mmCIF file of C-alpha atoms in Angstrom:
data_model
loop_
_atom_site.group_PDB
_atom_site.id
_atom_site.type_symbol
_atom_site.label_atom_id
_atom_site.label_comp_id
_atom_site.label_asym_id
_atom_site.label_seq_id
_atom_site.Cartn_x
_atom_site.Cartn_y
_atom_site.Cartn_z
ATOM 1 C CA UNK A 1243 207.007 89.773 131.229
ATOM 2 C CA UNK A 1244 204.371 87.898 131.823
ATOM 3 C CA UNK A 1245 203.112 85.690 128.902
ATOM 4 C CA UNK A 1246 198.979 85.913 130.808
ATOM 5 C CA UNK A 1247 196.855 88.203 131.173
ATOM 6 C CA UNK A 1248 193.532 88.317 133.516
ATOM 7 C CA UNK A 1249 191.179 89.558 133.079
ATOM 8 C CA UNK A 1250 191.097 91.732 135.178
ATOM 9 C CA UNK A 1251 194.312 93.636 134.070
ATOM 10 C CA UNK A 1252 193.003 92.976 130.721
ATOM 11 C CA UNK A 1253 190.034 95.481 131.371
ATOM 12 C CA UNK A 1254 192.029 97.431 132.772
ATOM 13 C CA UNK A 1255 194.762 97.503 129.987
ATOM 14 C CA UNK A 1256 191.472 98.437 127.642
ATOM 15 C CA UNK A 1257 190.055 102.172 129.574
ATOM 16 C CA UNK A 1258 194.545 103.025 128.870
ATOM 17 C CA UNK A 1259 196.700 104.986 127.072
ATOM 18 C CA UNK A 1260 197.783 102.210 125.180
ATOM 19 C CA UNK A 1261 194.719 99.868 124.571
ATOM 20 C CA UNK A 1262 196.450 96.685 123.345
ATOM 21 C CA UNK A 1263 194.926 94.707 119.728
ATOM 22 C CA UNK A 1264 192.920 92.232 121.481
ATOM 23 C CA UNK A 1265 192.934 89.500 118.820
ATOM 24 C CA UNK A 1266 190.403 86.447 118.483
ATOM 25 C CA UNK A 1267 190.844 82.809 117.866
ATOM 26 C CA UNK A 1268 187.926 80.686 118.437
ATOM 27 C CA UNK A 1269 189.010 77.489 117.573
ATOM 28 C CA UNK A 1270 188.644 73.872 118.450
ATOM 29 C CA UNK A 1271 190.129 69.589 116.957
ATOM 30 C CA UNK A 1272 187.379 68.260 115.239
ATOM 31 C CA UNK A 1273 186.758 64.854 114.752
ATOM 32 C CA UNK A 1274 183.220 65.301 113.653
ATOM 33 C CA UNK A 1275 183.624 65.443 110.436
ATOM 34 C CA UNK A 1276 184.090 62.148 110.222
ATOM 35 C CA UNK A 1277 180.693 61.370 111.926
ATOM 36 C CA UNK A 1278 178.843 63.403 109.762
ATOM 37 C CA UNK A 1279 178.992 66.235 112.209
ATOM 38 C CA UNK A 1280 179.723 70.149 111.066
ATOM 39 C CA UNK A 1281 182.748 71.171 112.556
ATOM 40 C CA UNK A 1282 183.121 73.863 115.215
ATOM 41 C CA UNK A 1283 182.829 77.627 113.336
ATOM 42 C CA UNK A 1284 185.099 80.245 115.200
ATOM 43 C CA UNK A 1285 183.736 82.430 113.177
ATOM 44 C CA UNK A 1286 180.397 82.387 113.783
ATOM 45 C CA UNK A 1287 181.094 81.851 117.529
ATOM 46 C CA UNK A 1288 182.686 84.994 116.946
ATOM 47 C CA UNK A 1289 180.059 87.462 115.760
ATOM 48 C CA UNK A 1290 177.728 85.394 117.911
ATOM 49 C CA UNK A 1291 179.624 87.856 120.444
ATOM 50 C CA UNK A 1292 183.311 88.814 120.819
ATOM 51 C CA UNK A 1293 185.368 91.211 123.902
ATOM 52 C CA UNK A 1294 185.125 94.428 122.156
ATOM 53 C CA UNK A 1295 187.566 95.573 120.516
ATOM 54 C CA UNK A 1296 188.388 91.590 119.257
ATOM 55 C CA UNK A 1297 188.939 91.523 115.900
ATOM 56 C CA UNK A 1298 188.747 87.713 114.578
ATOM 57 C CA UNK A 1299 191.679 85.174 113.265
ATOM 58 C CA UNK A 1300 190.927 81.935 111.556
ATOM 59 C CA UNK A 1301 193.897 79.322 112.690
ATOM 60 C CA UNK A 1302 193.508 77.008 110.393
ATOM 61 C CA UNK A 1303 194.086 80.029 107.322
ATOM 62 C CA UNK A 1304 195.968 83.432 109.189
ATOM 63 C CA UNK A 1305 197.631 80.452 111.385
ATOM 64 C CA UNK A 1306 199.171 78.437 109.912
ATOM 65 C CA UNK A 1307 199.392 76.871 105.895
ATOM 66 C CA UNK A 1308 198.300 74.155 103.920
ATOM 67 C CA UNK A 1309 198.246 70.200 105.094
ATOM 68 C CA UNK A 1310 200.778 68.174 103.781
ATOM 69 C CA UNK A 1311 203.698 66.016 104.493
ATOM 70 C CA UNK A 1312 204.731 69.305 106.808
ATOM 71 C CA UNK A 1313 201.681 68.213 109.102
ATOM 72 C CA UNK A 1314 198.103 69.536 109.867
ATOM 73 C CA UNK A 1315 199.682 73.003 111.051
ATOM 74 C CA UNK A 1316 202.396 73.978 109.765
ATOM 75 C CA UNK A 1317 203.860 77.029 109.635
ATOM 76 C CA UNK A 1318 202.162 79.576 108.220
ATOM 77 C CA UNK A 1319 204.175 81.961 105.217
ATOM 78 C CA UNK A 1320 205.615 84.219 106.632
ATOM 79 C CA UNK A 1321 204.767 86.948 104.252
ATOM 80 C CA UNK A 1322 201.017 85.890 105.221
ATOM 81 C CA UNK A 1323 200.987 85.878 108.456
ATOM 82 C CA UNK A 1324 202.637 89.380 109.167
ATOM 83 C CA UNK A 1325 199.951 90.537 105.745
ATOM 84 C CA UNK A 1326 196.943 89.134 108.453
ATOM 85 C CA UNK A 1327 198.654 89.844 111.503
ATOM 86 C CA UNK A 1328 198.851 94.122 109.948
ATOM 87 C CA UNK A 1329 194.817 93.265 109.094
ATOM 88 C CA UNK A 1330 194.295 92.320 112.697
ATOM 89 C CA UNK A 1331 196.132 96.863 113.636
ATOM 90 C CA UNK A 1332 199.839 94.774 114.867
ATOM 91 C CA UNK A 1333 201.716 96.624 115.973
ATOM 92 C CA UNK A 1334 205.151 96.765 117.392
ATOM 93 C CA UNK A 1335 204.580 99.109 120.000
ATOM 94 C CA UNK A 1336 201.235 97.476 120.696
ATOM 95 C CA UNK A 1337 201.080 95.386 123.013
ATOM 96 C CA UNK A 1338 198.671 92.219 121.586
ATOM 97 C CA UNK A 1339 196.269 89.889 123.722
ATOM 98 C CA UNK A 1340 195.116 86.789 122.301
ATOM 99 C CA UNK A 1341 192.018 84.491 123.207
ATOM 100 C CA UNK A 1342 190.556 82.024 122.096
ATOM 101 C CA UNK A 1343 187.113 79.699 123.738
ATOM 102 C CA UNK A 1344 188.703 78.691 127.174
ATOM 103 C CA UNK A 1345 191.216 75.756 125.844
ATOM 104 C CA UNK A 1346 193.546 77.916 125.330
ATOM 105 C CA UNK A 1347 195.723 76.249 122.531
ATOM 106 C CA UNK A 1348 194.543 77.926 119.426
ATOM 107 C CA UNK A 1349 195.227 81.444 121.435
ATOM 108 C CA UNK A 1350 198.552 80.269 122.790
ATOM 109 C CA UNK A 1351 199.545 78.698 119.257
ATOM 110 C CA UNK A 1352 198.333 82.974 117.821
ATOM 111 C CA UNK A 1353 200.904 84.172 120.987
ATOM 112 C CA UNK A 1354 203.812 81.467 119.693
ATOM 113 C CA UNK A 1355 203.487 82.958 116.552
ATOM 114 C CA UNK A 1356 203.829 86.000 117.122
ATOM 115 C CA UNK A 1357 206.253 85.690 119.703
ATOM 116 C CA UNK A 1358 208.467 83.574 117.863
ATOM 117 C CA UNK A 1359 208.055 85.998 114.562
ATOM 118 C CA UNK A 1360 209.764 89.158 116.875
ATOM 119 C CA UNK A 1361 206.932 91.295 118.912
ATOM 120 C CA UNK A 1362 208.067 91.861 122.152
ATOM 121 C CA UNK A 1363 204.363 92.193 123.522
ATOM 122 C CA UNK A 1364 202.380 89.486 123.800
ATOM 123 C CA UNK A 1365 200.157 87.949 125.941
ATOM 124 C CA UNK A 1366 197.037 85.793 126.725
ATOM 125 C CA UNK A 1367 194.061 85.526 128.054
ATOM 126 C CA UNK A 1368 193.931 83.636 130.752
ATOM 127 C CA UNK A 1369 190.257 81.329 130.828
ATOM 128 C CA UNK A 1370 190.055 82.901 127.438
ATOM 129 C CA UNK A 1371 186.749 83.986 126.169
ATOM 130 C CA UNK A 1372 184.864 82.506 129.972
ATOM 131 C CA UNK A 1373 186.710 84.594 132.213
ATOM 132 C CA UNK A 1374 185.967 88.096 131.257
ATOM 133 C CA UNK A 1375 182.639 89.560 133.047
ATOM 134 C CA UNK A 1376 183.177 92.689 131.166
ATOM 135 C CA UNK A 1377 179.555 92.895 128.226
ATOM 136 C CA UNK A 1378 181.212 91.219 124.828
ATOM 137 C CA UNK A 1379 179.694 92.738 121.138
ATOM 138 C CA UNK A 1380 178.875 91.827 118.027
ATOM 139 C CA UNK A 1381 179.982 94.231 116.049
ATOM 140 C CA UNK A 1382 182.886 93.749 114.063
ATOM 141 C CA UNK A 1383 185.705 96.512 114.233
ATOM 142 C CA UNK A 1384 187.891 97.926 111.050
ATOM 143 C CA UNK A 1385 190.987 98.971 112.836
ATOM 144 C CA UNK A 1386 193.339 100.561 110.978
ATOM 145 C CA UNK A 1387 196.670 98.408 109.666
ATOM 146 C CA UNK A 1388 198.921 98.138 111.456
ATOM 147 C CA UNK A 1389 203.047 98.514 111.102
ATOM 148 C CA UNK A 1390 204.075 94.214 111.946
ATOM 149 C CA UNK A 1391 206.359 92.671 110.018
ATOM 150 C CA UNK A 1392 208.284 89.061 112.078
ATOM 151 C CA UNK A 1393 211.490 88.235 111.443
ATOM 152 C CA UNK A 1394 212.194 84.585 112.318
ATOM 153 C CA UNK A 1395 214.534 83.932 115.325
ATOM 154 C CA UNK A 1396 217.280 81.805 114.760
ATOM 155 C CA UNK A 1397 215.887 79.476 117.622
ATOM 156 C CA UNK A 1398 212.593 78.343 119.018
ATOM 157 C CA UNK A 1399 211.618 75.773 116.569
ATOM 158 C CA UNK A 1400 212.795 72.282 115.789
ATOM 159 C CA UNK A 1401 212.192 69.859 112.751
ATOM 160 C CA UNK A 1402 212.151 66.023 113.487
ATOM 161 C CA UNK A 1403 215.264 65.659 112.702
ATOM 162 C CA UNK A 1404 216.214 68.515 116.317
ATOM 163 C CA UNK A 1405 212.921 66.925 118.012
ATOM 164 C CA UNK A 1406 214.688 63.310 117.427
ATOM 165 C CA UNK A 1407 218.191 64.874 118.490
ATOM 166 C CA UNK A 1408 216.259 66.968 121.800
ATOM 167 C CA UNK A 1409 214.896 63.896 122.474
ATOM 168 C CA UNK A 1410 218.506 62.056 123.878
ATOM 169 C CA UNK A 1411 220.009 65.011 124.345
ATOM 170 C CA UNK A 1412 217.697 67.058 126.203
ATOM 171 C CA UNK A 1413 214.137 66.470 127.157
ATOM 172 C CA UNK A 1414 211.306 66.601 124.819
ATOM 173 C CA UNK A 1415 207.780 67.210 126.411
ATOM 174 C CA UNK A 1416 204.954 64.727 124.226
ATOM 175 C CA UNK A 1417 201.553 67.628 125.064
ATOM 176 C CA UNK A 1418 199.158 64.930 123.325
ATOM 177 C CA UNK A 1419 197.235 62.847 126.359
ATOM 178 C CA UNK A 1420 198.830 60.140 127.911
ATOM 179 C CA UNK A 1421 196.372 57.783 125.528
ATOM 180 C CA UNK A 1422 198.061 58.905 122.483
ATOM 181 C CA UNK A 1423 201.465 58.981 124.409
ATOM 182 C CA UNK A 1424 201.265 55.212 124.914
ATOM 183 C CA UNK A 1425 199.416 54.656 121.359
ATOM 184 C CA UNK A 1426 197.049 53.144 122.857
ATOM 185 C CA UNK A 1427 194.736 54.845 120.534
ATOM 186 C CA UNK A 1428 195.410 57.499 117.442
ATOM 187 C CA UNK A 1429 191.679 59.380 116.428
ATOM 188 C CA UNK A 1430 193.799 61.052 113.688
ATOM 189 C CA UNK A 1431 197.370 59.912 112.360
ATOM 190 C CA UNK A 1432 198.986 57.437 110.691
ATOM 191 C CA UNK A 1433 199.303 54.997 114.020
ATOM 192 C CA UNK A 1434 200.131 55.653 117.363
ATOM 193 C CA UNK A 1435 202.594 56.026 120.183
ATOM 194 C CA UNK A 1436 205.409 58.481 120.345
ATOM 195 C CA UNK A 1437 209.084 60.365 119.332
ATOM 196 C CA UNK A 1438 211.381 57.611 121.092
ATOM 197 C CA UNK A 1439 213.163 59.708 124.092
ATOM 198 C CA UNK A 1440 209.674 61.563 124.323
ATOM 199 C CA UNK A 1441 208.470 62.320 127.840
ATOM 200 C CA UNK A 1442 205.151 61.873 128.248
ATOM 201 C CA UNK A 1443 202.929 66.061 130.420
ATOM 202 C CA UNK A 1444 199.754 66.429 128.787
ATOM 203 C CA UNK A 1445 199.213 69.589 127.941
ATOM 204 C CA UNK A 1446 195.725 69.191 130.439
ATOM 205 C CA UNK A 1447 197.786 69.303 133.674
ATOM 206 C CA UNK A 1448 198.809 72.806 133.022
ATOM 207 C CA UNK A 1449 195.976 74.180 134.228
ATOM 208 C CA UNK A 1450 192.913 73.775 136.884
ATOM 209 C CA UNK A 1451 189.116 72.773 136.592
ATOM 210 C CA UNK A 1452 187.942 76.214 135.427
ATOM 211 C CA UNK A 1453 191.099 76.429 132.522
ATOM 212 C CA UNK A 1454 193.431 78.662 133.769
ATOM 213 C CA UNK A 1455 197.325 78.197 134.751
ATOM 214 C CA UNK A 1456 198.536 76.613 137.688
ATOM 215 C CA UNK A 1457 201.164 79.209 139.138
ATOM 216 C CA UNK A 1458 204.000 79.491 138.074
ATOM 217 C CA UNK A 1459 205.614 77.427 140.969
ATOM 218 C CA UNK A 1460 203.174 75.140 140.615
ATOM 219 C CA UNK A 1461 204.285 74.766 136.446
ATOM 220 C CA UNK A 1462 208.173 75.175 137.098
ATOM 221 C CA UNK A 1463 207.732 71.824 139.856
ATOM 222 C CA UNK A 1464 205.815 69.678 137.453
ATOM 223 C CA UNK A 1465 208.127 70.215 134.766
ATOM 224 C CA UNK A 1466 211.313 70.131 136.773
ATOM 225 C CA UNK A 1467 209.683 66.691 138.203
ATOM 226 C CA UNK A 1468 209.445 65.842 134.268
ATOM 227 C CA UNK A 1469 213.709 66.697 133.633
ATOM 228 C CA UNK A 1470 213.569 70.367 132.642
ATOM 229 C CA UNK A 1471 216.424 71.142 134.813
ATOM 230 C CA UNK A 1472 217.806 74.771 134.952
ATOM 231 C CA UNK A 1473 220.463 74.297 132.468
ATOM 232 C CA UNK A 1474 219.494 71.258 129.737
ATOM 233 C CA UNK A 1475 216.837 72.064 126.504
ATOM 234 C CA UNK A 1476 214.185 72.173 126.102
ATOM 235 C CA UNK A 1477 211.688 71.505 123.106
ATOM 236 C CA UNK A 1478 207.643 70.545 122.906
ATOM 237 C CA UNK A 1479 205.935 68.894 120.360
ATOM 238 C CA UNK A 1480 202.295 67.533 120.212
ATOM 239 C CA UNK A 1481 199.543 66.298 116.723
ATOM 240 C CA UNK A 1482 200.358 69.188 115.378
ATOM 241 C CA UNK A 1483 202.148 72.243 117.100
ATOM 242 C CA UNK A 1484 198.917 73.177 118.541
ATOM 243 C CA UNK A 1485 198.509 71.937 121.845
ATOM 244 C CA UNK A 1486 202.783 71.914 121.584
ATOM 245 C CA UNK A 1487 202.700 75.722 121.980
ATOM 246 C CA UNK A 1488 199.932 76.096 125.023
ATOM 247 C CA UNK A 1489 202.553 73.671 126.525
ATOM 248 C CA UNK A 1490 205.566 76.055 125.570
ATOM 249 C CA UNK A 1491 203.493 79.143 127.154
ATOM 250 C CA UNK A 1492 202.698 76.746 130.353
ATOM 251 C CA UNK A 1493 206.515 76.197 130.253
ATOM 252 C CA UNK A 1494 207.355 80.336 129.973
ATOM 253 C CA UNK A 1495 205.354 80.991 132.672
ATOM 254 C CA UNK A 1496 207.461 79.166 134.702
ATOM 255 C CA UNK A 1497 210.579 80.640 133.716
ATOM 256 C CA UNK A 1498 211.884 77.669 131.523
ATOM 257 C CA UNK A 1499 212.344 78.491 127.820
ATOM 258 C CA UNK A 1500 211.270 76.477 124.747
ATOM 259 C CA UNK A 1501 211.208 75.132 121.528
ATOM 260 C CA UNK A 1502 208.187 73.635 119.898
ATOM 261 C CA UNK A 1503 208.641 71.216 116.789
ATOM 262 C CA UNK A 1504 205.475 73.213 114.791
ATOM 263 C CA UNK A 1505 205.093 69.532 112.185
ATOM 264 C CA UNK A 1506 204.514 67.308 115.374
ATOM 265 C CA UNK A 1507 203.434 64.201 115.753
ATOM 266 C CA UNK A 1508 200.943 64.634 112.466
ATOM 267 C CA UNK A 1509 204.300 65.383 110.375
ATOM 268 C CA UNK A 1510 206.155 63.101 112.204
ATOM 269 C CA UNK A 1511 204.831 59.633 111.539
ATOM 270 C CA UNK A 1512 203.319 60.287 108.128
ATOM 271 C CA UNK A 1513 207.116 59.368 107.901
ATOM 272 C CA UNK A 1514 207.494 55.212 107.771
ATOM 273 C CA UNK A 1515 210.557 55.025 108.441
ATOM 274 C CA UNK A 1516 211.019 57.526 111.678
ATOM 275 C CA UNK A 1517 210.837 55.105 114.650
ATOM 276 C CA UNK A 1518 207.919 54.786 117.075
ATOM 277 C CA UNK A 1519 207.986 53.438 120.361
ATOM 278 C CA UNK A 1520 204.606 52.660 122.493
ATOM 279 C CA UNK A 1521 203.813 51.997 126.309
ATOM 280 C CA UNK A 1522 204.856 54.218 129.477
ATOM 281 C CA UNK A 1523 208.630 54.165 128.716
ATOM 282 C CA UNK A 1524 209.620 57.491 126.765
ATOM 283 C CA UNK A 1525 212.362 54.811 125.183
#
């Protein structure tokens, strides 16, 4: 099953016999608070217009736990996550489509969580809300409760030790911007740099100017050129497990399974005992 869906495909699916549950996960990483500016308000954006029938999901409150030692966006409590998904109408036998404002990071986080916890049919709207050509709605739906019961998979998830080991035994991609990987700038976390052995693979190079993913064959060629072979293990991390989920999604489009280090750099860098590499060299 393809991990992404086009706007035209979604329109057809919504008119079909088993229309998908549609989740609006608009969110933006914001450092505006430091400058005294108000942070992005996804709920207000949803209220101003959303895909007809879409239900809003709050990334910070429903797709992540409380920030702390586990990073800025650690895993949510699984029972609470399941309750949040059932609130939106998510059921095991009904497809789910997730979208955000176009960047794709937040939608990918919801996609990854649902897939990792066992939902069989989840896709991300390629290009997000800007790709939708139909009417928008301001009506807030009241879906019937779903029956989704999350059952986390045994694989697909890395902790700090697992990420460090994979950087030596397989391929660990760093999905952040190159300057953060190299340690030239670090606007959020305690220190700049990367996990020793990790390979720089910025998320923004997986999409075109319109925010849609590059063709699968181009993505596969990109990742293989960076070291993702046919038989090796692949993992991804970023700042806090959000843009990294987008890279896991890009790898899925390319046909390459990958695990996510959810704690990512926000967890790794918070412990002064963990090693930090700087510069363009993975080591």
